[in-house]
CSV table of C-alpha atoms and ligand atoms in Angstrom, one decimal:
chain,number,residue,atom,x,y,z
A,1,UNK,CA,-1.9,40.5,77.9
A,2,UNK,CA,-1.4,38.8,74.6
A,3,UNK,CA,0.3,35.4,73.5
A,4,UNK,CA,3.2,35.3,73.0
A,5,UNK,CA,5.5,33.4,70.3
A,6,UNK,CA,6.5,31.1,72.6
A,7,UNK,CA,3.2,30.2,73.8
A,8,UNK,CA,2.2,29.5,70.0
A,9,UNK,CA,5.5,26.9,70.0
A,10,UNK,CA,4.3,25.2,73.3
A,11,UNK,CA,0.6,24.8,71.3
A,12,UNK,CA,2.4,23.4,68.3
A,13,UNK,CA,4.3,21.0,70.0
A,14,UNK,CA,1.9,19.4,72.2
A,15,UNK,CA,-0.1,19.4,69.0
A,16,UNK,CA,1.9,17.7,66.8
A,17,UNK,CA,0.3,14.5,66.8
A,18,UNK,CA,-2.6,16.4,64.5
A,19,UNK,CA,0.1,17.7,62.1
A,20,UNK,CA,1.0,13.9,61.4
A,21,UNK,CA,-2.9,12.9,61.4
A,22,UNK,CA,-3.3,15.6,58.8
A,23,UNK,CA,-0.7,14.6,56.7
A,24,UNK,CA,-2.1,10.6,56.6
A,25,UNK,CA,-5.6,12.0,55.9
A,26,UNK,CA,-4.3,14.2,52.6
A,27,UNK,CA,-2.1,10.6,51.4
A,28,UNK,CA,-5.6,8.8,51.9
A,29,UNK,CA,-7.5,11.2,49.4
A,30,UNK,CA,-6.6,10.4,45.9
A,31,UNK,CA,-5.9,13.2,44.0
A,32,UNK,CA,-3.4,11.9,40.9
A,33,UNK,CA,-3.2,14.3,38.0
A,34,UNK,CA,-4.2,14.1,35.1
A,35,UNK,CA,-6.1,10.7,36.4
A,36,UNK,CA,-7.7,11.1,39.6
A,37,UNK,CA,-10.3,14.1,40.9
A,38,UNK,CA,-9.1,17.2,42.9
A,39,UNK,CA,-13.0,17.5,43.9
A,40,UNK,CA,-12.4,15.4,47.6
A,41,UNK,CA,-8.7,16.9,48.6
A,42,UNK,CA,-10.3,20.2,47.8
A,43,UNK,CA,-13.1,19.7,50.1
A,44,UNK,CA,-11.3,18.8,52.3
A,45,UNK,CA,-8.6,21.4,52.9
A,46,UNK,CA,-11.8,23.9,52.4
A,47,UNK,CA,-13.6,21.9,55.4
A,48,UNK,CA,-10.1,22.1,57.6
A,49,UNK,CA,-10.0,25.5,57.1
A,50,UNK,CA,-13.4,26.3,58.2
A,51,UNK,CA,-13.2,23.8,61.2
A,52,UNK,CA,-10.1,26.2,62.2
A,53,UNK,CA,-12.4,29.2,62.0
A,54,UNK,CA,-10.9,30.5,58.8
A,55,UNK,CA,-13.1,31.7,56.3
A,56,UNK,CA,-12.0,29.7,53.0
A,57,UNK,CA,-13.3,30.4,49.2
A,58,UNK,CA,-13.2,28.3,46.4
A,59,UNK,CA,-12.3,29.7,42.8
A,60,UNK,CA,-11.7,27.2,39.9
A,61,UNK,CA,-10.7,28.4,35.9
A,62,UNK,CA,-12.1,24.5,35.4
A,63,UNK,CA,-14.2,23.1,38.2
A,64,UNK,CA,-12.1,19.9,37.7
A,65,UNK,CA,-9.1,22.0,39.0
A,66,UNK,CA,-10.7,24.2,42.1
A,67,UNK,CA,-8.2,26.6,44.2
A,68,UNK,CA,-8.9,27.6,47.8
A,69,UNK,CA,-7.9,30.9,49.4
A,70,UNK,CA,-8.4,31.7,53.0
A,71,UNK,CA,-6.7,34.4,54.6
A,72,UNK,CA,-6.1,35.7,58.3
A,73,UNK,CA,-4.9,38.8,60.1
A,74,UNK,CA,-5.3,42.8,58.7
A,75,UNK,CA,-5.9,44.0,55.6
A,76,UNK,CA,-2.9,46.7,56.6
A,77,UNK,CA,0.4,45.6,57.0
A,78,UNK,CA,3.1,43.4,55.7
A,79,UNK,CA,1.3,40.4,53.8
A,80,UNK,CA,2.3,36.9,53.1
A,81,UNK,CA,0.9,34.2,51.1
A,82,UNK,CA,1.6,30.5,51.7
A,83,UNK,CA,1.3,28.4,48.7
A,84,UNK,CA,0.8,25.0,48.2
A,85,UNK,CA,-0.3,22.2,45.7
A,86,UNK,CA,-2.4,19.1,46.5
A,87,UNK,CA,-2.2,17.2,43.6
A,88,UNK,CA,-0.2,14.5,43.3
A,89,UNK,CA,1.4,12.3,39.7
A,90,UNK,CA,0.1,9.6,39.3
A,91,UNK,CA,1.1,6.2,41.5
A,92,UNK,CA,2.1,3.8,38.4
A,93,UNK,CA,2.8,0.2,38.5
A,94,UNK,CA,1.3,-0.6,41.8
A,95,UNK,CA,3.2,-3.5,42.1
A,96,UNK,CA,6.7,-1.5,42.8
A,97,UNK,CA,5.0,0.1,45.6
A,98,UNK,CA,6.0,-1.5,49.4
A,99,UNK,CA,2.9,-0.2,50.6
A,100,UNK,CA,-0.5,1.0,49.7
A,101,UNK,CA,0.3,4.9,48.3
A,102,UNK,CA,-2.9,6.0,49.3
A,103,UNK,CA,-2.7,4.0,52.6
A,104,UNK,CA,-1.5,7.2,54.8
A,105,UNK,CA,0.6,4.7,56.8
A,106,UNK,CA,2.6,6.4,59.6
A,107,UNK,CA,5.6,4.3,61.1
A,108,UNK,CA,7.6,5.1,64.1
A,109,UNK,CA,9.6,7.5,61.7
A,110,UNK,CA,8.0,8.2,58.4
A,111,UNK,CA,4.7,9.0,56.8
A,112,UNK,CA,4.3,6.7,54.0
A,113,UNK,CA,2.0,7.6,50.2
A,114,UNK,CA,2.0,8.9,47.1
A,115,UNK,CA,2.8,12.8,47.6
A,116,UNK,CA,4.3,12.7,51.0
A,117,UNK,CA,6.9,14.5,50.1
A,118,UNK,CA,5.4,16.4,46.6
A,119,UNK,CA,4.0,18.0,48.7
A,120,UNK,CA,1.4,17.0,51.0
A,121,UNK,CA,3.5,17.2,54.0
A,122,UNK,CA,3.8,20.9,52.9
A,123,UNK,CA,0.5,21.9,52.3
A,124,UNK,CA,-0.3,20.2,56.3
A,125,UNK,CA,2.4,22.1,57.4
A,126,UNK,CA,1.2,25.6,56.4
A,127,UNK,CA,-2.3,24.3,57.1
A,128,UNK,CA,-1.5,23.5,60.4
A,129,UNK,CA,0.8,27.0,61.2
A,130,UNK,CA,-2.1,28.9,60.0
A,131,UNK,CA,-4.8,27.4,62.2
A,132,UNK,CA,-2.3,27.8,64.9
A,133,UNK,CA,-1.7,31.3,64.2
A,134,UNK,CA,-5.7,32.0,63.9
A,135,UNK,CA,-6.6,29.9,67.2
A,136,UNK,CA,-3.2,31.5,69.2
A,137,UNK,CA,-6.1,35.2,68.8
A,138,UNK,CA,-2.2,37.5,67.7
A,139,UNK,CA,-2.9,40.3,66.5
A,140,UNK,CA,-0.8,40.3,63.4
A,141,UNK,CA,0.6,43.5,61.9
A,142,UNK,CA,-0.6,42.6,58.5
A,143,UNK,CA,-1.7,39.0,57.3
A,144,UNK,CA,-1.0,35.6,55.6
A,145,UNK,CA,-2.7,34.6,52.6
A,146,UNK,CA,-3.7,30.7,51.4
A,147,UNK,CA,-3.1,29.5,48.0
A,148,UNK,CA,-3.8,26.2,47.5
A,149,UNK,CA,-4.0,25.0,44.4
A,150,UNK,CA,-4.8,21.7,42.8
A,151,UNK,CA,-3.2,22.3,39.3
A,152,UNK,CA,0.7,21.6,39.5
A,153,UNK,CA,1.8,18.5,38.1
A,154,UNK,CA,0.3,18.5,34.6
A,155,UNK,CA,0.4,21.5,33.5
A,156,UNK,CA,-0.5,23.9,35.7
A,157,UNK,CA,-2.9,26.2,33.8
A,158,UNK,CA,-5.5,25.9,36.6
A,159,UNK,CA,-2.9,26.6,39.4
A,160,UNK,CA,-1.1,29.3,40.7
A,161,UNK,CA,-0.6,31.0,37.5
A,162,UNK,CA,-4.4,32.0,37.0
A,163,UNK,CA,-4.6,32.7,40.3
A,164,UNK,CA,-2.2,35.5,40.0
A,165,UNK,CA,-3.5,36.5,36.6
A,166,UNK,CA,-6.9,37.3,38.2
A,167,UNK,CA,-5.2,39.2,40.7
A,168,UNK,CA,-5.1,36.8,44.2
A,169,UNK,CA,-1.4,37.6,45.1
A,170,UNK,CA,-1.2,41.6,44.9
A,171,UNK,CA,0.0,43.6,47.5
A,172,UNK,CA,1.8,40.7,48.5
A,173,UNK,CA,5.1,40.9,50.3
A,174,UNK,CA,6.4,37.8,50.4
A,175,UNK,CA,5.4,33.7,49.5
A,176,UNK,CA,6.2,30.4,51.2
A,177,UNK,CA,5.7,27.9,48.7
A,178,UNK,CA,6.0,24.3,50.6
A,179,UNK,CA,7.6,22.4,47.9
A,180,UNK,CA,9.8,20.0,48.6
A,181,UNK,CA,13.5,21.0,49.8
A,182,UNK,CA,16.4,19.3,51.3
A,183,UNK,CA,16.4,20.6,55.1
A,184,UNK,CA,19.7,22.1,54.5
A,185,UNK,CA,18.5,24.4,51.6
A,186,UNK,CA,16.1,27.6,50.8
A,187,UNK,CA,15.2,27.8,47.1
A,188,UNK,CA,15.3,31.9,46.1
A,189,UNK,CA,16.0,31.7,42.4
A,190,UNK,CA,16.0,29.7,39.6
A,191,UNK,CA,16.8,29.4,35.6
A,192,UNK,CA,14.4,30.0,32.9
A,193,UNK,CA,13.2,27.7,30.6
A,194,UNK,CA,12.5,28.5,26.8
A,195,UNK,CA,12.1,26.7,23.2
A,196,UNK,CA,14.5,27.1,20.5
A,197,UNK,CA,13.2,25.5,17.4
A,198,UNK,CA,15.4,24.5,14.6
A,199,UNK,CA,14.4,24.3,11.2
A,200,UNK,CA,16.3,22.7,8.3
A,201,UNK,CA,14.8,22.5,4.7
A,202,UNK,CA,16.4,20.2,2.1
A,203,UNK,CA,15.6,19.0,-1.4
A,204,UNK,CA,14.0,15.2,-2.1
A,205,UNK,CA,15.3,12.3,-4.3
A,206,UNK,CA,15.3,8.4,-4.5
A,207,UNK,CA,17.0,7.1,-0.9
A,208,UNK,CA,19.1,4.4,-3.8
A,209,UNK,CA,20.8,8.0,-5.0
A,210,UNK,CA,21.6,9.5,-1.3
A,211,UNK,CA,25.0,9.8,-1.8
A,212,UNK,CA,24.6,12.0,-4.8
A,213,UNK,CA,21.6,13.6,-5.3
A,214,UNK,CA,19.0,15.6,-3.2
A,215,UNK,CA,19.9,17.6,-0.3
A,216,UNK,CA,19.5,15.9,2.8
A,217,UNK,CA,17.6,18.1,5.8
A,218,UNK,CA,18.2,15.7,8.4
A,219,UNK,CA,22.1,15.7,7.8
A,220,UNK,CA,21.9,18.9,7.4
A,221,UNK,CA,20.6,19.7,10.9
A,222,UNK,CA,22.8,17.6,12.1
A,223,UNK,CA,25.4,19.9,11.5
A,224,UNK,CA,24.3,22.4,13.9
A,225,UNK,CA,23.0,20.2,16.2
A,226,UNK,CA,26.8,18.7,17.4
A,227,UNK,CA,27.5,22.5,18.3
A,228,UNK,CA,24.2,23.5,19.8
A,229,UNK,CA,26.1,22.7,23.4
A,230,UNK,CA,28.2,25.1,22.8
A,231,UNK,CA,25.4,27.7,24.2
A,232,UNK,CA,26.8,26.6,27.8
A,233,UNK,CA,29.4,29.1,27.1
A,234,UNK,CA,27.3,32.1,28.2
A,235,UNK,CA,27.2,32.9,31.3
A,236,UNK,CA,24.2,34.5,33.4
A,237,UNK,CA,25.6,37.9,35.6
A,238,UNK,CA,24.8,37.6,39.1
A,239,UNK,CA,24.8,41.3,41.6
A,240,UNK,CA,27.9,41.4,44.0
A,241,UNK,CA,25.2,41.5,46.8
A,242,UNK,CA,24.4,37.6,45.6
A,243,UNK,CA,27.6,36.0,45.3
A,244,UNK,CA,27.2,33.8,48.4
A,245,UNK,CA,23.5,32.3,47.1
A,246,UNK,CA,25.9,31.3,44.0
A,247,UNK,CA,28.2,29.8,45.9
A,248,UNK,CA,26.2,27.8,47.6
A,249,UNK,CA,24.0,27.1,44.8
A,250,UNK,CA,27.4,25.6,42.6
A,251,UNK,CA,28.6,23.8,46.0
A,252,UNK,CA,25.0,22.1,46.4
A,253,UNK,CA,24.6,21.5,42.8
A,254,UNK,CA,28.4,19.5,42.9
A,255,UNK,CA,26.6,17.6,46.1
A,256,UNK,CA,24.1,16.4,44.8
A,257,UNK,CA,24.3,15.8,41.3
A,258,UNK,CA,27.5,14.3,41.8
A,259,UNK,CA,29.0,15.0,37.7
A,260,UNK,CA,32.4,16.7,36.9
A,261,UNK,CA,31.7,20.7,36.5
A,262,UNK,CA,27.7,20.0,36.6
A,263,UNK,CA,27.7,23.3,39.3
A,264,UNK,CA,28.0,25.5,35.8
A,265,UNK,CA,24.5,24.4,35.0
A,266,UNK,CA,23.9,27.3,37.8
A,267,UNK,CA,25.3,30.3,36.5
A,268,UNK,CA,25.4,29.0,32.2
A,269,UNK,CA,23.0,28.4,30.0
A,270,UNK,CA,22.1,25.0,29.1
A,271,UNK,CA,20.7,23.9,25.6
A,272,UNK,CA,19.2,20.1,25.6
A,273,UNK,CA,17.7,18.7,22.6
A,274,UNK,CA,14.5,17.2,23.3
A,275,UNK,CA,12.4,16.3,20.0
A,276,UNK,CA,13.5,15.8,16.8
A,277,UNK,CA,11.1,15.5,13.6
A,278,UNK,CA,12.5,14.6,10.0
A,279,UNK,CA,12.1,12.8,6.9
A,280,UNK,CA,8.4,11.1,5.1
A,281,UNK,CA,10.1,7.6,4.4
A,282,UNK,CA,12.7,5.5,4.4
A,283,UNK,CA,13.8,5.3,0.4
A,284,UNK,CA,13.3,8.9,0.3
A,285,UNK,CA,15.9,11.8,0.7
A,286,UNK,CA,14.3,14.0,3.5
A,287,UNK,CA,13.7,17.6,2.6
A,288,UNK,CA,12.9,18.8,6.2
A,289,UNK,CA,13.7,18.3,9.3
A,290,UNK,CA,13.0,20.5,12.7
A,291,UNK,CA,14.5,19.9,16.5
A,292,UNK,CA,13.3,21.6,19.7
A,293,UNK,CA,15.6,22.4,21.8
A,294,UNK,CA,15.2,23.3,25.7
A,295,UNK,CA,17.1,26.4,26.7
A,296,UNK,CA,17.5,27.4,30.4
A,297,UNK,CA,18.4,31.0,31.2
A,298,UNK,CA,20.5,31.5,34.7
A,299,UNK,CA,20.1,34.7,36.6
A,300,UNK,CA,20.9,38.1,34.7
A,301,UNK,CA,21.9,36.1,31.3
A,302,UNK,CA,21.5,38.1,27.9
A,303,UNK,CA,18.8,37.2,25.4
A,304,UNK,CA,20.5,38.9,22.7
A,305,UNK,CA,23.5,37.1,23.1
A,306,UNK,CA,22.4,33.5,23.1
A,307,UNK,CA,20.5,34.6,20.2
A,308,UNK,CA,23.6,35.9,18.2
A,309,UNK,CA,25.3,32.8,19.6
A,310,UNK,CA,22.7,30.6,17.4
A,311,UNK,CA,23.4,32.7,15.1
A,312,UNK,CA,27.2,31.8,14.7
A,313,UNK,CA,26.7,28.3,15.2
A,314,UNK,CA,24.7,28.1,12.4
A,315,UNK,CA,27.2,30.1,10.2
A,316,UNK,CA,30.0,28.2,11.8
A,317,UNK,CA,28.0,24.8,10.7
A,318,UNK,CA,28.0,25.8,7.1
A,319,UNK,CA,24.6,24.7,7.3
A,320,UNK,CA,23.6,28.5,6.1
A,321,UNK,CA,19.8,28.3,5.2
A,322,UNK,CA,18.9,26.6,9.0
A,323,UNK,CA,15.9,28.6,10.7
A,324,UNK,CA,15.2,29.0,14.1
A,325,UNK,CA,12.4,30.3,16.1
A,326,UNK,CA,12.8,31.1,19.5
A,327,UNK,CA,10.0,31.7,22.4
A,328,UNK,CA,11.2,33.4,25.1
A,329,UNK,CA,8.8,32.7,28.5
A,330,UNK,CA,10.9,33.1,31.1
A,331,UNK,CA,14.4,34.6,32.4
A,332,UNK,CA,16.8,33.6,35.1
A,333,UNK,CA,14.6,34.7,38.8
A,334,UNK,CA,15.6,35.3,42.0
A,335,UNK,CA,14.6,36.7,45.8
A,336,UNK,CA,17.5,38.3,47.2
A,337,UNK,CA,19.4,36.6,50.2
A,338,UNK,CA,18.8,38.8,52.2
A,339,UNK,CA,15.5,39.7,51.8
A,340,UNK,CA,13.3,39.2,55.5
A,341,UNK,CA,11.3,36.0,54.3
A,342,UNK,CA,14.9,34.2,53.5
A,343,UNK,CA,16.5,35.4,56.5
A,344,UNK,CA,14.0,34.8,58.7
A,345,UNK,CA,13.5,31.2,57.5
A,346,UNK,CA,17.1,30.4,57.7
A,347,UNK,CA,17.0,31.4,61.0
A,348,UNK,CA,14.9,29.2,62.2
A,349,UNK,CA,15.7,26.5,60.2
A,350,UNK,CA,18.9,26.8,61.6
A,351,UNK,CA,17.9,26.9,65.1
A,352,UNK,CA,15.6,23.8,64.8
A,353,UNK,CA,18.0,21.4,62.8
A,354,UNK,CA,21.1,22.4,64.3
A,355,UNK,CA,22.9,22.8,60.8
A,356,UNK,CA,23.9,25.5,58.3
A,357,UNK,CA,21.3,26.4,56.2
A,358,UNK,CA,22.4,27.9,52.8
A,359,UNK,CA,19.8,30.1,50.2
A,360,UNK,CA,20.5,28.6,47.1
A,361,UNK,CA,19.3,28.7,43.4
A,362,UNK,CA,17.7,25.8,41.8
A,363,UNK,CA,18.8,24.3,38.5
A,364,UNK,CA,15.3,23.6,37.2
A,365,UNK,CA,12.0,25.7,37.7
A,366,UNK,CA,8.5,25.8,39.9
A,367,UNK,CA,5.6,28.1,40.0
A,368,UNK,CA,7.7,30.2,42.5
A,369,UNK,CA,8.9,32.1,39.6
A,370,UNK,CA,5.4,34.0,39.2
A,371,UNK,CA,5.1,35.1,42.4
A,372,UNK,CA,8.8,36.5,42.0
A,373,UNK,CA,7.6,37.7,37.9
A,374,UNK,CA,5.2,40.4,40.4
A,375,UNK,CA,8.1,41.2,42.6
A,376,UNK,CA,6.8,39.2,45.4
A,377,UNK,CA,9.9,37.8,47.5
A,378,UNK,CA,9.3,34.2,47.6
A,379,UNK,CA,11.0,31.2,48.7
A,380,UNK,CA,11.0,27.5,48.8
A,381,UNK,CA,11.2,25.4,51.7
A,382,UNK,CA,9.4,22.3,52.3
A,383,UNK,CA,9.7,18.7,54.3
A,384,UNK,CA,10.9,15.8,52.2
A,385,UNK,CA,12.6,12.5,51.3
A,386,UNK,CA,13.6,14.1,47.6
A,387,UNK,CA,14.1,9.9,46.4
A,388,UNK,CA,10.4,9.2,46.4
A,389,UNK,CA,9.4,12.2,44.7
A,390,UNK,CA,7.8,11.1,40.9
A,391,UNK,CA,8.6,7.6,41.9
A,392,UNK,CA,7.5,4.9,43.8
A,393,UNK,CA,8.0,4.3,47.6
A,394,UNK,CA,7.7,7.9,48.8
A,395,UNK,CA,8.1,8.9,52.2
A,396,UNK,CA,8.3,11.3,54.3
A,397,UNK,CA,9.9,12.0,57.8
A,398,UNK,CA,8.1,13.0,60.8
A,399,UNK,CA,10.5,14.7,62.0
A,400,UNK,CA,10.8,17.1,58.5
A,401,UNK,CA,6.9,17.4,58.8
A,402,UNK,CA,7.0,18.5,62.4
A,403,UNK,CA,10.1,21.3,62.2
A,404,UNK,CA,8.8,22.8,58.9
A,405,UNK,CA,6.0,23.8,60.0
A,406,UNK,CA,7.4,25.1,63.1
A,407,UNK,CA,10.2,26.8,61.3
A,408,UNK,CA,6.9,28.3,58.9
A,409,UNK,CA,5.0,29.2,62.5
A,410,UNK,CA,7.8,31.1,63.6
A,411,UNK,CA,8.6,32.8,60.6
A,412,UNK,CA,5.2,34.0,60.4
A,413,UNK,CA,5.4,35.2,64.3
A,414,UNK,CA,8.4,37.4,63.5
A,415,UNK,CA,7.5,38.7,60.5
A,416,UNK,CA,3.9,39.5,61.2
A,417,UNK,CA,4.8,41.0,64.3
A,418,UNK,CA,4.0,38.4,67.2
A,419,UNK,CA,6.9,38.5,69.7
B,501,LIG,ZN1,5.5,19.5,43.9
């Protein structure tokens, strides 16, 4: 008789100390990006998989930032990718830490260190789930593929995006990215980040005559910039079936960001002037100024509508000769709330945590979008204490780590025919 899901879960509970130790081991390997080397952590992951009886392959676009691929199950059937990054942001000023960021210390309730939440606990959770599923000998009606990357925190060009252009996600049906989330949120969509450049030309003159002579490019651009926030009036368009996800997302944004009206970032365009440069010298009326604006599109936003609005802002500012360039890089993207991967993870997360778990959209973006762009149903769900991420004193709760890994494992069982 073949092994049951219940028996696999009993194994996971019995061996939970292995998962805690695995997380701690990953923390003890410094993998700061951009300052550190990714070689030791990638070697460790490869060895862990091989010790689990799983063949692992290393591939790299850049030898300093290798990726690990692995697969268990059959070639046919439902195919699920597990994705995680092993690089971490630099620890920064060590005197601001209350513990050694690379000590991997385990307390009664927590694991401490750089990368615990973002996202070595998540990586440990998917590695452990894959190991248990493989060692169980359960027959799968599909397969699990592993994508471990070492370049996410510093540009990411050697990580997930590269793996996908090399064809390593071809044919997959679903993907779980184990990036940190709240335990009550499954991230199922995000906004698209784009760049707008505004350029103003003027006429130079001596600074002493500035009120009378010359045409000041900085002031001209300022007239447009003071209205650029009006792009926020543009709304996304969400299919009727996704109404609940939109409602959840607005609720979560209001709750977490604690600023009146901020839930509108979910379903409206946002525009943030991030960079400006202009002028050559204090005593010269500037003849050139340029600004770069971070434009985020919600799901269903119309690029042509955004462009028309930019034109109308320029026209109304009176600075008619201000030019613009937009680089469209990403649209809002989502996985349907009723997708099997969403509903399965939701069911198991709710059963373990005894809370409502809300599928929702992020206001920012991540590697998940590359999978979604390929039509792969993708979610993010991972263990974390969000307050330490990219900051000092990063930690993760042991309960979070154990539950997340169990949720991955049970979801894989359900989606791959292990009952
Ligand atoms: Zn991350």
